[in-house]
XYZ file of C-alpha atoms in Angstrom:
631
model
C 77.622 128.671 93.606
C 79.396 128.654 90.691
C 82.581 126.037 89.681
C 84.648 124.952 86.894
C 86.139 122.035 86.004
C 88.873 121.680 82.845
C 89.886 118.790 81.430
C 93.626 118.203 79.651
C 93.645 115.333 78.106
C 97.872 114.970 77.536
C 98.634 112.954 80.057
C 97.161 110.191 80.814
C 97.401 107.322 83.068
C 96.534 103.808 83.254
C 93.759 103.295 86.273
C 95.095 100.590 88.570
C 91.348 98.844 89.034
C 92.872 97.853 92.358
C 91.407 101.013 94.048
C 88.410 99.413 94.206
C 88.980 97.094 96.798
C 87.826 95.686 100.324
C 88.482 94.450 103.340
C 87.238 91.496 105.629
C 88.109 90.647 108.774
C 87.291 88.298 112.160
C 85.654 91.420 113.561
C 82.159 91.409 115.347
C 80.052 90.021 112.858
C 81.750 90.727 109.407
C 82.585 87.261 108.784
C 80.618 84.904 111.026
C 77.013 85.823 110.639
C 77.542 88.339 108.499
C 79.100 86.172 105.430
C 78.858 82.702 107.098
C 75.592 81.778 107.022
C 75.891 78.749 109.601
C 72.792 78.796 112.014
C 74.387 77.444 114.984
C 76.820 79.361 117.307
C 79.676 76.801 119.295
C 78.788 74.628 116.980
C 81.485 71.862 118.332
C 81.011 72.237 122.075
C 84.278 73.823 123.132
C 83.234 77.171 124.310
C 83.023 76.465 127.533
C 82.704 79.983 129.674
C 79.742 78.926 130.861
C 79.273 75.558 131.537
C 75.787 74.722 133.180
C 74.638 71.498 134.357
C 77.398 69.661 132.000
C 76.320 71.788 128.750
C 78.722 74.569 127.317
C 77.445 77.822 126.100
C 74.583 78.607 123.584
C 73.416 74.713 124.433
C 71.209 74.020 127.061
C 70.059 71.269 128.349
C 66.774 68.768 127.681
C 65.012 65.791 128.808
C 62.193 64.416 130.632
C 61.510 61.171 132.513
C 64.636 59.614 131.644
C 68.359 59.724 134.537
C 71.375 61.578 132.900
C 74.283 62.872 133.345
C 76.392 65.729 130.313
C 79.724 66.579 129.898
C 82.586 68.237 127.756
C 84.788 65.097 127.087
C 88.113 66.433 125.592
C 89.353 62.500 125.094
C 86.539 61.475 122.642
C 86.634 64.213 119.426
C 86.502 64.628 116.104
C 88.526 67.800 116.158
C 92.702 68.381 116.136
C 92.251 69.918 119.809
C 88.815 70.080 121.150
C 85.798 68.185 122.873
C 82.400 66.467 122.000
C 79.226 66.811 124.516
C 79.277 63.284 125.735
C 75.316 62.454 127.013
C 74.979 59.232 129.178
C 71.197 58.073 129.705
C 71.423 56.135 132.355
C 67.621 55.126 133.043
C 65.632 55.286 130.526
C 61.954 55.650 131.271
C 60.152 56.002 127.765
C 61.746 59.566 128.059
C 65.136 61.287 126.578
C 68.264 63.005 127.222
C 69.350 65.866 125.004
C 70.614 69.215 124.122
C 69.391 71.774 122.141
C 70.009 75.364 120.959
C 67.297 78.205 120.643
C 66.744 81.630 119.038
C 67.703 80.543 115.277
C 66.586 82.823 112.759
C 64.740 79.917 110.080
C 63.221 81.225 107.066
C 60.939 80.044 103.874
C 63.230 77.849 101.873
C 65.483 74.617 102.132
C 67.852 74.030 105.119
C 70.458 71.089 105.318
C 72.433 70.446 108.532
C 74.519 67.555 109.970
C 75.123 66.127 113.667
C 78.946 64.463 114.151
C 78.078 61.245 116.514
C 79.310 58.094 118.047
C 77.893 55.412 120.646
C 78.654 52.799 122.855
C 75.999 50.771 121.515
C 73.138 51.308 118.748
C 70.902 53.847 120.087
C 68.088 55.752 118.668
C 68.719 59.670 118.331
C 66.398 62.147 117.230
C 67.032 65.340 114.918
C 64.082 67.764 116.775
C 63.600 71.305 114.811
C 60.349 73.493 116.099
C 59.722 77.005 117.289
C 58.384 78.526 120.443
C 54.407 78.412 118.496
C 54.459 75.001 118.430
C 55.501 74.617 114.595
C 57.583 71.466 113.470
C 60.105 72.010 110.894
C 62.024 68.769 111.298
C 61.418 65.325 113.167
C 63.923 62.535 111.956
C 65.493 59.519 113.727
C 68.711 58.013 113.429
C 70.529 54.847 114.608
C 73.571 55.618 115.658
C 76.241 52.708 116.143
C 79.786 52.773 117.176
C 82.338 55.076 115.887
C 82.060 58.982 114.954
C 79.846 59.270 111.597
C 78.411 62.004 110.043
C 74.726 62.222 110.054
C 73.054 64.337 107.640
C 69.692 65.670 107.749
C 67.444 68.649 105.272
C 63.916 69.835 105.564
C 61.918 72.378 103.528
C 60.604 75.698 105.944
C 57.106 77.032 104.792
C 57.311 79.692 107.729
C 59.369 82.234 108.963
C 60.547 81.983 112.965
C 63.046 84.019 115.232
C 62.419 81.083 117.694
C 63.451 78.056 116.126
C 65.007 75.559 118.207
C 67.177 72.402 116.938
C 67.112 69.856 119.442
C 69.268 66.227 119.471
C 67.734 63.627 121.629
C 69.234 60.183 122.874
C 65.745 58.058 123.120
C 67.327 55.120 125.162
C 69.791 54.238 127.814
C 73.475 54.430 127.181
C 76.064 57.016 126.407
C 76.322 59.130 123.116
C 78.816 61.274 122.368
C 78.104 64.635 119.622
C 80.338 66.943 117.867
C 80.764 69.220 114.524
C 76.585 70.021 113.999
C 75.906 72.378 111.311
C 72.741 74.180 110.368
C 72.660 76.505 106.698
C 70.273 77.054 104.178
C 70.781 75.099 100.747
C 70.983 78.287 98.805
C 74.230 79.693 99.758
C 77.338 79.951 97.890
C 79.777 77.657 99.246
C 78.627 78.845 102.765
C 77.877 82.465 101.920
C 74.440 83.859 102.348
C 73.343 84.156 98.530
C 71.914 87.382 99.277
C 75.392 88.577 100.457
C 77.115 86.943 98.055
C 75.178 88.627 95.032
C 75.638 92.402 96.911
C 79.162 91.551 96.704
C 79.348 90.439 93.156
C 76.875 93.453 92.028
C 80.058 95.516 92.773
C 83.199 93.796 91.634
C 85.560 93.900 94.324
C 88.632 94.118 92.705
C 91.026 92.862 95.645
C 89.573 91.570 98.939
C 92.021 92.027 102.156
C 91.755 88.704 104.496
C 92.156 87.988 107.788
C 92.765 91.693 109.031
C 93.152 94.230 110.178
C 94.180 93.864 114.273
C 92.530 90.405 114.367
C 95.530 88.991 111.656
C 98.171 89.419 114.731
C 96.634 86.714 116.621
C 95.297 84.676 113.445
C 97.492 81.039 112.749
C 96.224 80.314 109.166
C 97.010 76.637 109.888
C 93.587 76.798 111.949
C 91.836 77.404 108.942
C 92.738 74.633 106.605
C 91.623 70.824 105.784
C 88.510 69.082 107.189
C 86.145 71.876 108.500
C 84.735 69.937 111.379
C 88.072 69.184 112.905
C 89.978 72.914 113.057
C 90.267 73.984 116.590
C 88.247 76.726 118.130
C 89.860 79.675 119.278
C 89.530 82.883 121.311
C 89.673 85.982 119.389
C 92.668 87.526 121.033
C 91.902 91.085 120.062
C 88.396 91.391 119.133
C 87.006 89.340 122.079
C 84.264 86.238 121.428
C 85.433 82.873 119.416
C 86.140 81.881 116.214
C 85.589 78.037 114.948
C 87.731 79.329 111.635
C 84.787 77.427 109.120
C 85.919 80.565 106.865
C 89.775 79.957 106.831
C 92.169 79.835 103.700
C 90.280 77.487 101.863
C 86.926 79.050 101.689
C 88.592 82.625 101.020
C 89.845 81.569 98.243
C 86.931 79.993 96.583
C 84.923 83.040 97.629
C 87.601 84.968 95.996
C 87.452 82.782 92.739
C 83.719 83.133 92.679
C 84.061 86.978 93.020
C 86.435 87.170 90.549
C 88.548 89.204 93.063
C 92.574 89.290 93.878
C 92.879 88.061 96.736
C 95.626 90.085 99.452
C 96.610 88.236 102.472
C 97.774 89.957 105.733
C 99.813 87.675 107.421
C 100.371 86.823 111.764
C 103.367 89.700 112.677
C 102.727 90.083 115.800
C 102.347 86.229 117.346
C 103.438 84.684 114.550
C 106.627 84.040 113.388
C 108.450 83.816 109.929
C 108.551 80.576 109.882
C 104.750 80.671 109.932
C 104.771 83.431 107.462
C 107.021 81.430 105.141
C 104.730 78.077 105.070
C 101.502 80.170 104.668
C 103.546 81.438 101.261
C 104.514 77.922 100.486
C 100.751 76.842 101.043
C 99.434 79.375 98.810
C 102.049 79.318 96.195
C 103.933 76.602 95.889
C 103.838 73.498 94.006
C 102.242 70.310 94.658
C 105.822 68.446 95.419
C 106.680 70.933 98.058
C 105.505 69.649 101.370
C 103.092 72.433 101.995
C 101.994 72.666 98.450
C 101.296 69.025 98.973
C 99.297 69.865 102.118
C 96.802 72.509 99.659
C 96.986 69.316 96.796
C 95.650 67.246 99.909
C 92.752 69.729 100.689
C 91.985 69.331 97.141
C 93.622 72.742 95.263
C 96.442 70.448 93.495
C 97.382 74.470 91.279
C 99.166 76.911 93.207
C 96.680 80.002 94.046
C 99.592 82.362 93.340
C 98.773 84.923 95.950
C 100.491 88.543 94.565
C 99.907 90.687 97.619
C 101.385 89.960 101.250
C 100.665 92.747 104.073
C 103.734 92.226 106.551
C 102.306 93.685 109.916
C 99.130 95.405 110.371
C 99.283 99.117 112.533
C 102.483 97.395 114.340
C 102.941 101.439 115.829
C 99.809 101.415 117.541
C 99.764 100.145 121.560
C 96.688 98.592 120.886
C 98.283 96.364 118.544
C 99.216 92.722 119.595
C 103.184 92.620 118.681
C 103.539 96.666 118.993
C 107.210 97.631 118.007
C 108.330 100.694 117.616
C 109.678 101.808 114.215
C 113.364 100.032 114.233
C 112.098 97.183 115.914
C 109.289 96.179 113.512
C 111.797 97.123 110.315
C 114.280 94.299 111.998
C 111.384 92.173 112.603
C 110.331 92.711 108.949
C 113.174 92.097 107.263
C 113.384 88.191 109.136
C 109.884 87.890 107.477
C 110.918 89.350 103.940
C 114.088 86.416 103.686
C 111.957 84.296 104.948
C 109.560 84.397 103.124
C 111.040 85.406 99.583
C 112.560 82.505 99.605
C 109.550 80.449 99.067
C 108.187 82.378 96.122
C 110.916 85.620 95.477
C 107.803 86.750 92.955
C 105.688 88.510 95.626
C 104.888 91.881 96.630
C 106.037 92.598 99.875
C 103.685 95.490 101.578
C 105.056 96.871 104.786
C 103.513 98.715 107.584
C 103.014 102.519 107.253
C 103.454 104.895 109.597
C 100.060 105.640 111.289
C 97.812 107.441 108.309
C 96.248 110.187 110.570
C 99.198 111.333 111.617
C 101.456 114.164 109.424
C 104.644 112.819 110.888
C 107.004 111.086 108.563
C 109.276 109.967 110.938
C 107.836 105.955 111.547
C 108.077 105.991 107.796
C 111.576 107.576 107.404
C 113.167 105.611 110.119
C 112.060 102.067 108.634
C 112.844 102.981 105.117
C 116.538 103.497 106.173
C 116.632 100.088 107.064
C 114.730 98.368 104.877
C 115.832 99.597 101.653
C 114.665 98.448 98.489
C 113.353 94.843 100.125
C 109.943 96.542 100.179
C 107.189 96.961 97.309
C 104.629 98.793 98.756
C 103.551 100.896 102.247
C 100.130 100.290 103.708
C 98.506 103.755 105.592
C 95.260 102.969 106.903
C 92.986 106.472 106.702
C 89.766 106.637 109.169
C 88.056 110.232 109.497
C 86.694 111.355 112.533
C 87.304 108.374 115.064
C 86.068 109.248 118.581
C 84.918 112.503 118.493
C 85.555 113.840 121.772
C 83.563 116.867 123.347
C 80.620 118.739 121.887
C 80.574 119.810 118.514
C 77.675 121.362 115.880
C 76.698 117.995 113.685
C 77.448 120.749 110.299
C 80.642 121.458 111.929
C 81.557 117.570 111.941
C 79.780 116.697 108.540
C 82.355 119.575 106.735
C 85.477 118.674 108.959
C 84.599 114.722 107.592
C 83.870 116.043 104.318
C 86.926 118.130 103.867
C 89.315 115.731 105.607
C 90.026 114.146 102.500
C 92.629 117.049 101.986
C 94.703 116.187 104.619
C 94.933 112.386 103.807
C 96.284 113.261 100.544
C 98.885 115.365 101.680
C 99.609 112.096 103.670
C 99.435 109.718 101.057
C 101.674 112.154 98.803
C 104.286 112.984 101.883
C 104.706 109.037 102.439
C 105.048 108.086 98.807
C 108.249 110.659 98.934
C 109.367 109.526 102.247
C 110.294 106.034 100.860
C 111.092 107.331 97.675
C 113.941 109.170 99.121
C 115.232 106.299 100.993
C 116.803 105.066 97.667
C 113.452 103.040 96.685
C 112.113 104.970 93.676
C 109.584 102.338 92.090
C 107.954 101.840 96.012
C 104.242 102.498 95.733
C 101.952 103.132 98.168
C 98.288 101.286 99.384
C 95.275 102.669 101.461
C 94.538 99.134 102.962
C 91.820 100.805 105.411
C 89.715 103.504 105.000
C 86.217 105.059 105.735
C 84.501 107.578 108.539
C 85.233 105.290 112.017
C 83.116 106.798 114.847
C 84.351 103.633 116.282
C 81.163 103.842 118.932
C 77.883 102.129 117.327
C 76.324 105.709 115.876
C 76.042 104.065 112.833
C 76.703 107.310 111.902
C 79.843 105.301 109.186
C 76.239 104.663 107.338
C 74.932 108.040 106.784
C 75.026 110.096 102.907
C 77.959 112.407 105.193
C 80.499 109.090 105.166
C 79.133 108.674 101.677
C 80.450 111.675 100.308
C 84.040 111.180 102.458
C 84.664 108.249 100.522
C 83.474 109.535 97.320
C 86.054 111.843 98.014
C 88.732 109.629 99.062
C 88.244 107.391 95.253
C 88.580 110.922 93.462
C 91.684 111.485 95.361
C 92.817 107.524 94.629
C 91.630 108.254 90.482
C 94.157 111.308 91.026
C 96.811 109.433 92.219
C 96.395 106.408 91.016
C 100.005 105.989 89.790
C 101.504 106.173 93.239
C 99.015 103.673 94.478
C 99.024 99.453 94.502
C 95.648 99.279 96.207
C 93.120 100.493 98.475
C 90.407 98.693 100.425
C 87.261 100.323 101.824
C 86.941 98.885 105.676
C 84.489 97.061 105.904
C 83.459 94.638 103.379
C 80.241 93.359 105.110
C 78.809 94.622 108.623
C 82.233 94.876 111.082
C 82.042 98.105 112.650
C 78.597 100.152 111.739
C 80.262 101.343 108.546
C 80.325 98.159 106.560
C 79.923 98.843 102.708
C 76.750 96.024 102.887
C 74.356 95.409 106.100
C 73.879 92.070 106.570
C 71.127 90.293 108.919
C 70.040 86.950 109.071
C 71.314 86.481 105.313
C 68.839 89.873 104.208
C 71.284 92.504 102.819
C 70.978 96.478 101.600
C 73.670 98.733 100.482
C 74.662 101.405 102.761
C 74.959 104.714 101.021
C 78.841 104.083 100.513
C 77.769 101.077 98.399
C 76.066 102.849 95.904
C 78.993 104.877 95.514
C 81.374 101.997 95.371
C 78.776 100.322 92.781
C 79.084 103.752 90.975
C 82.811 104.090 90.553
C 83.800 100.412 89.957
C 81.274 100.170 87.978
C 82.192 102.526 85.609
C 84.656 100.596 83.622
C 87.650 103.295 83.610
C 90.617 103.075 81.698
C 92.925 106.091 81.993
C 92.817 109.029 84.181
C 93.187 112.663 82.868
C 94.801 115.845 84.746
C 92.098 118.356 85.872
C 92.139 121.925 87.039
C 88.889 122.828 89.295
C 88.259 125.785 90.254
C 85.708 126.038 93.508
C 84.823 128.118 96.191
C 86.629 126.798 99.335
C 85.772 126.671 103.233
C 87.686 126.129 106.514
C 87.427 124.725 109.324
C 88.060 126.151 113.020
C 88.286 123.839 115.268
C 90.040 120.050 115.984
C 86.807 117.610 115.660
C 88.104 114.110 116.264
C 91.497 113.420 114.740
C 90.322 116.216 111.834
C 92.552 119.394 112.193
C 91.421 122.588 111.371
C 91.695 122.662 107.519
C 91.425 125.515 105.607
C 91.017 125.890 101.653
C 88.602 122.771 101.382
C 87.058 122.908 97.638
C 83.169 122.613 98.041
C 83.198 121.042 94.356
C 86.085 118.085 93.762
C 86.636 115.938 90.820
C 88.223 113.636 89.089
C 88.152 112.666 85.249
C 88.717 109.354 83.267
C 88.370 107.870 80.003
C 86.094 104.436 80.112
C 86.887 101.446 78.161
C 84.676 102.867 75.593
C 86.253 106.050 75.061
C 83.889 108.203 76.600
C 84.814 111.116 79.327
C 83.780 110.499 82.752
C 83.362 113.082 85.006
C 83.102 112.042 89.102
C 82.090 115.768 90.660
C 81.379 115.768 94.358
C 79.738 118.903 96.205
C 80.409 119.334 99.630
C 77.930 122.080 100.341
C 74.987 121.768 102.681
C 73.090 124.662 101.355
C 73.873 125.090 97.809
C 73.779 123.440 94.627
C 76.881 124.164 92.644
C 76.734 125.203 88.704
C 79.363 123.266 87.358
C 80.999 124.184 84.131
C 82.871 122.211 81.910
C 85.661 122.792 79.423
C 87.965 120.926 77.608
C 91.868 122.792 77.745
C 91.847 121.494 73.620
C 90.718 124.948 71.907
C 86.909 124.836 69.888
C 86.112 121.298 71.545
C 82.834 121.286 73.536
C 80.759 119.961 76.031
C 76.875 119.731 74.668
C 75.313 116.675 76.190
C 75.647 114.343 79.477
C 74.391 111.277 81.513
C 74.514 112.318 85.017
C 74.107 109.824 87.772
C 73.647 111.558 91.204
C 73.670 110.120 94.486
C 72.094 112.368 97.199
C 69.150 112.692 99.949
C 67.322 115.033 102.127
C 69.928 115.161 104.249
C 73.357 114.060 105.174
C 72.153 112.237 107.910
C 70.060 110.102 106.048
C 70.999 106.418 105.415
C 69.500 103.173 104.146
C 67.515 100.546 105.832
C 66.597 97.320 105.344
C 63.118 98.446 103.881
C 63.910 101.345 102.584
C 66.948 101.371 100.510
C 66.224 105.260 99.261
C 69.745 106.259 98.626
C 70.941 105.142 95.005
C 71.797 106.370 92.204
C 69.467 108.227 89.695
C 70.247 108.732 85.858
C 69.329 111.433 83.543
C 70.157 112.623 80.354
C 70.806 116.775 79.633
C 71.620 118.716 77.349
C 74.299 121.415 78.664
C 73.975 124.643 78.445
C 77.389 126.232 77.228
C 78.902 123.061 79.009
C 76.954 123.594 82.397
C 75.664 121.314 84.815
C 73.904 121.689 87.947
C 75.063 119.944 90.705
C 72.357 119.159 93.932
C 73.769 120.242 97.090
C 75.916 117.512 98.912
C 76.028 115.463 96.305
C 77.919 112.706 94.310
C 77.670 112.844 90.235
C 79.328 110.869 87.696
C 78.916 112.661 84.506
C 79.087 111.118 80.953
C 80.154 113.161 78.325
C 78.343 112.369 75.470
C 78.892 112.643 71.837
């Protein structure tokens, strides 16, 4: 198969590095477990579903010899609005009460916990950590005396267990009361696993979305601010399970710091109010003397964070959506949140709610921009190939339908950027705040080379139009649904296939982006797979082209084909100017249903330097390149 690709080199255009971004949320195990690298699950006794014999969930019970009695006491706490165990011994008989918590995951290295605790009268209280084999990590006794005190605790592991248990013990008669215990290894970044933390770093997020996505509509930042140990747990009104907020504001914005990241806040629009909306600004941004700003100052940030980027409503169309409007109820909605907040810092970018960005219509998007106006900077589309694919379909069918679906989304992206443009609101950008294949069942098919090559797609179309865009953010950051960009487990990480891509383009280092003409053989497709319409004229090769910061010409060519490897040539549209030698990097496998694994991490990138012949390149069949022109 033969293709060409020529490059004009008048008109170029600043790359907005904000294409590279991600996107975290409170969803399955993105955050907690996935990021948050705290051992212990219910951590402050108030998940109390299943209460047995006094002890709430993940807890159990312990003791031998000794008379007691356990219960949630919701008087005696050291959170805003939650319980402690309370443990009463009430005979002791050279036994002990206790509670403990099994199934943690403890590895070689350093581990440093805490136990919250208070007691009618000294007692001695033990700090028990073993495994089902009989191995002791930890054995450490405390006197604990009168009111709530922190008791802090670290050991060194020489083993690795799936069966460790940490155990708290009251050794004598009388009533103790524990709260707020904590269990991390000493190596992670300000709570992160390190390993995480370094996969995230190795691929320079440029803005990080936070708290969602669906889970933001029932998120009230205030939750996740001041004194970890004492923020309220709370259900996890859309995604189902808990959430003890130890990530909240805070700790997103270190992490962000630490990244080196933007950080892009999506704020409570469908229980929340604009009131709410308004203080979470004033936390953020405003100065120490305003009483918010004061509040941050008091949690120890005395400068402003300046937070840019504000996401008013997340899918607000969509029934599944907590807050659903329809299009002239969430613009009226929107506009009470705009006033609101613009008057605590008139300097941010307000970023409404799209229309839904699978869909062709432009009428959610026409009907809000009449009333909105101008008091909008930017409209988010979120962009998810394939979804549930319903019926029975050939797997090639669905890998070129995926593949090729990139074509419709930027017909989308470019039919919404006019939309609002037309309503009278010419500099209005647009933002892909979510995007990636979404099987949304656990096929973990979002991992495979095939969602690897949708998404290279998707960042050539972003490079393309990268004028019209203010952001995009690949869903998700870290584990989430299957797709997540890095796999975490029990703080080991690898780099889905998607990764290496991501690592490939934002690593690059681009500066400006230069028009292209390709010319490919196309395909079509027949049949509706998914939310994928029949498409027809789908280029096997795509491109994009960009200068780096060092000048150079950088190529990103993506075949689509199963079957054959494409002979790219490449030209230059200035007469007598040549291409003679490149540094490809190719991304590729066996198949298109491969992906990586924690062991075997096969699909990365792979460098070599050619010489061209007559400006050709060979390009492997479903494939992603990035080709370096070189001098």
């Amino acid at each position: 198969m033969k293709a060409e690709i020529t490059i004009k080199e008048g008109n170029k255009r600043p790359v907005n590095p904000l294409i590279f971004g991600h996107f975290i949320e409170y969803m399955r195990d993105c955050i907690d477990e996935g990021m948050w690298a705290q051992l212990l699950k219910n951590r402050s006794f108030e998940i109390s579903e299943h209460v047995k014999d006094g002890v709430p969930d993940f807890w159990h019970r312990t003791g031998v010899k000794d008379a007691f009695h356990f219960e949630q006491d919701w008087d005696h706490t050291i959170s805003r609005e939650g319980c402690s165990l309370k443990i009463t011994d009430r005979n002791h008989y050279d036994g002990y009460a206790g509670t403990a918590q099994t199934g943690l995951c403890i590895q070689n290295g350093r581990y440093e916990g805490y136990v919250w605790m208070k007691s009618e009268q000294e007692v001695p209280v033990s700090i028990e950590i073993y495994d089902k084999e009989g191995r002791e990590f930890l054995s450490k006794t405390i006197s604990v005396n009168g009111e709530w005190k922190k008791y802090c605790f670290d050991f060194r592991s020489a083993a690795v267990t799936y069966t460790g248990t940490m155990e708290i013990r009251l050794k004598a008669a009388g009533t103790l009361w524990v709260d707020g215990c904590s269990l991390m290894p000493s190596d992670t970044v300000d709570g992160i696993w390190r390993e995480v933390f370094e996969r995230i770093k190795n691929i320079s997020p440029a803005v990080i979305r936070f708290p969602g996505g669906c889970f933001a509509d029932c998120y009230h930042w205030e939750d996740g601010i001041g004194e970890r140990d004492t923020r309220p747990v709370r259900k996890n009104g859309h995604w189902g399970g808990y959430e003890d907020n130890s990530f909240g504001m805070d700790e997103y914005m270190e992490f962000c710091r630490k990244i080196g990241c933007e950080p892009m806040i999506c704020v409570n629009f469908g229980s929340g109010t604009a009131e709410e909306a308004a203080n979470w600004v004033e936390y953020c941004n405003g100065l120490a003397d305003t009483p918010y700003g004061r509040l941050r100052a008091a949690h120890g940030h005395p400068e402003p964070w300046n937070i840019k980027y504000w996401d008013i409503g997340n899918e607000t169309f969509g029934d599944w959506e907590i807050g659903h409007l329809d299009a002239s109820g969430y613009a009226v909605k929107y506009l009470s949140f705009y006033e609101a907040m613009k008057e605590k810092d008139p300097t941010i970018t307000f970023m409404v709610c799209g229309g839904d960005g699978d869909s062709t219509s432009q009428e959610w998007n026409r009907k809000i921009s009449e009333i909105i106006g101008d008091k909008m900077d930017v409209v988010c589309l979120h962009m998810y190939s394939q979804k549930e694919i319903q019926g029975e379909h050939d797997s090639r069918d669905i890998y070129y339908a995926t593949a090729g679906s990139v074509k419709k989304y930027e017909g989308i992206l470019n039919d919404s950027c006019e939309t609002i443009r037309k309503s009278g609101n010419p500099a209005a950008m647009a933002a892909v705040t979510e995007y990636n294949v979404g099987t949304i069942i656990d096929s973990y098919r979002e991992q495979t080379l095939e969602a690897a090559i949708f998404n290279a797609g998707m960042l050539n179309m972003f490079l393309r139009n990268t004028d019209k865009l203010a952001m995009c953010n690949l869903s998700d950051l870290v584990n989430g649904w299957p797709g997540g960009c890095i796999v975490s487990k029990d703080g080991h990480a690898f780099g889905t296939a998607t990764y290496h891509v991501m690592s490939m383009y934002s690593g690059s280092r681009l500066k400006e982006v230069l028009d292209i003409d390709v010319f490919s053989p196309t395909y079509s497709t027949s049949e509706q797979i998914g939310n994928i319409e029949p498409l027809s004229g789908v280029p096997y090769v795509d491109g994009a082209a960009c200068l780096d910061e060092n000048g150079n010409t950088v190529i990103f060519a993506l075949n689509r084909s199963c079957d054959q490897e494409a002979v790219l040539e490449i030209k230059y549209e200035t007469p007598n100017k040549t291409v003679e030698k490149a540094e490809i990097t190719t991304i590729t496998s066996e198949k298109t249903s491969d992906m990586n694994t924690l062991p075997d991490e096969s699909i990365v990138p792979a460098a070599r330097i050619m010489q061209t012949q007559s400006g050709r390149v060979t390009l492997a069949k479903h494939s992603i390149n990035r080709i370096v022109l070189l001098p």
